C-alpha angles and dihedrals in degrees: 000000000000093000093053091049091052092047092051091047094051091044090054090056093048094044092048091052091049093047092053092045090053093045095247095148098166093049090047091052091049092050093046091051092050092051110039114203094025115125131161117260128217117273117274140060117339137193122223114200120199117189118189109200132188127343126287117248108262128213122264134177116263113192141185126193122221132176115274141182122309088021090288119135122243121215119215116195133194130174118260135174133248119230095254112187147182096081099104104089135141103228120192124184125200126194137150093001094309133104131201133180111231122245111240125221112193112218089174090063090048090052091052092047090050091052092050091047090054095046095100091050091048091050091051090051091048092053092046091051093048093050093047094048093048090051090051092050093049092048091049091051092047094048101034106022136243096319093051091051092050091048093054091048090052091052090047094054092045093052098042107117133146126240102270100168110141145134102272095175096061119109122250090234140011117214118200130192133168128195138168111260106192127241094277095046122237149206117300120202122193119195129185119199089346097308122106111244102170136018131172146134115265122197142128140101122321135063096255128046120193125214119186124194128182121206128181 
């Protein structure tokens, strides 16, 4: 999830700073290699900027039609993904005289990987549905005649849909950046593809200040 990604990302910063402070060079190198782009910041207040960009591809029904019993077609449906879009952005954050390019986490890629991982399960469900519906049609034809069998087949093809449940409101990508803010706070500017999309003054108590921006 987005929240778990952000927690792991912030933890990596904090753990890397602690390892270097304690002189744990090997552990610091391992952590830095596991989280590219993560580097410890100077002591003091910091701003964490989270930019949600685009919209995650959502699931749709993809169908093929094959010949079935009684000359009636059979529709077979599996879940697929729309193209989505808007997640590929170059996000740069500026604060307290510093600038940092945000690290991007692709939720669209995670959605596609999840769909591929579930492909075998979806195929098994598809076969089970097709077998059950064919058995229903044959029973209806046997008990009620030709018309009854055709009616059940018509209902089967009309109701054949894949499991398209998904989180349609999630962004296609999550961009994360972290910068020192200074004790008195300061102005934070967020730019996407070279154009400013958010600007504001950030200050107040606490070591970490969170700024969230939504782009479509």
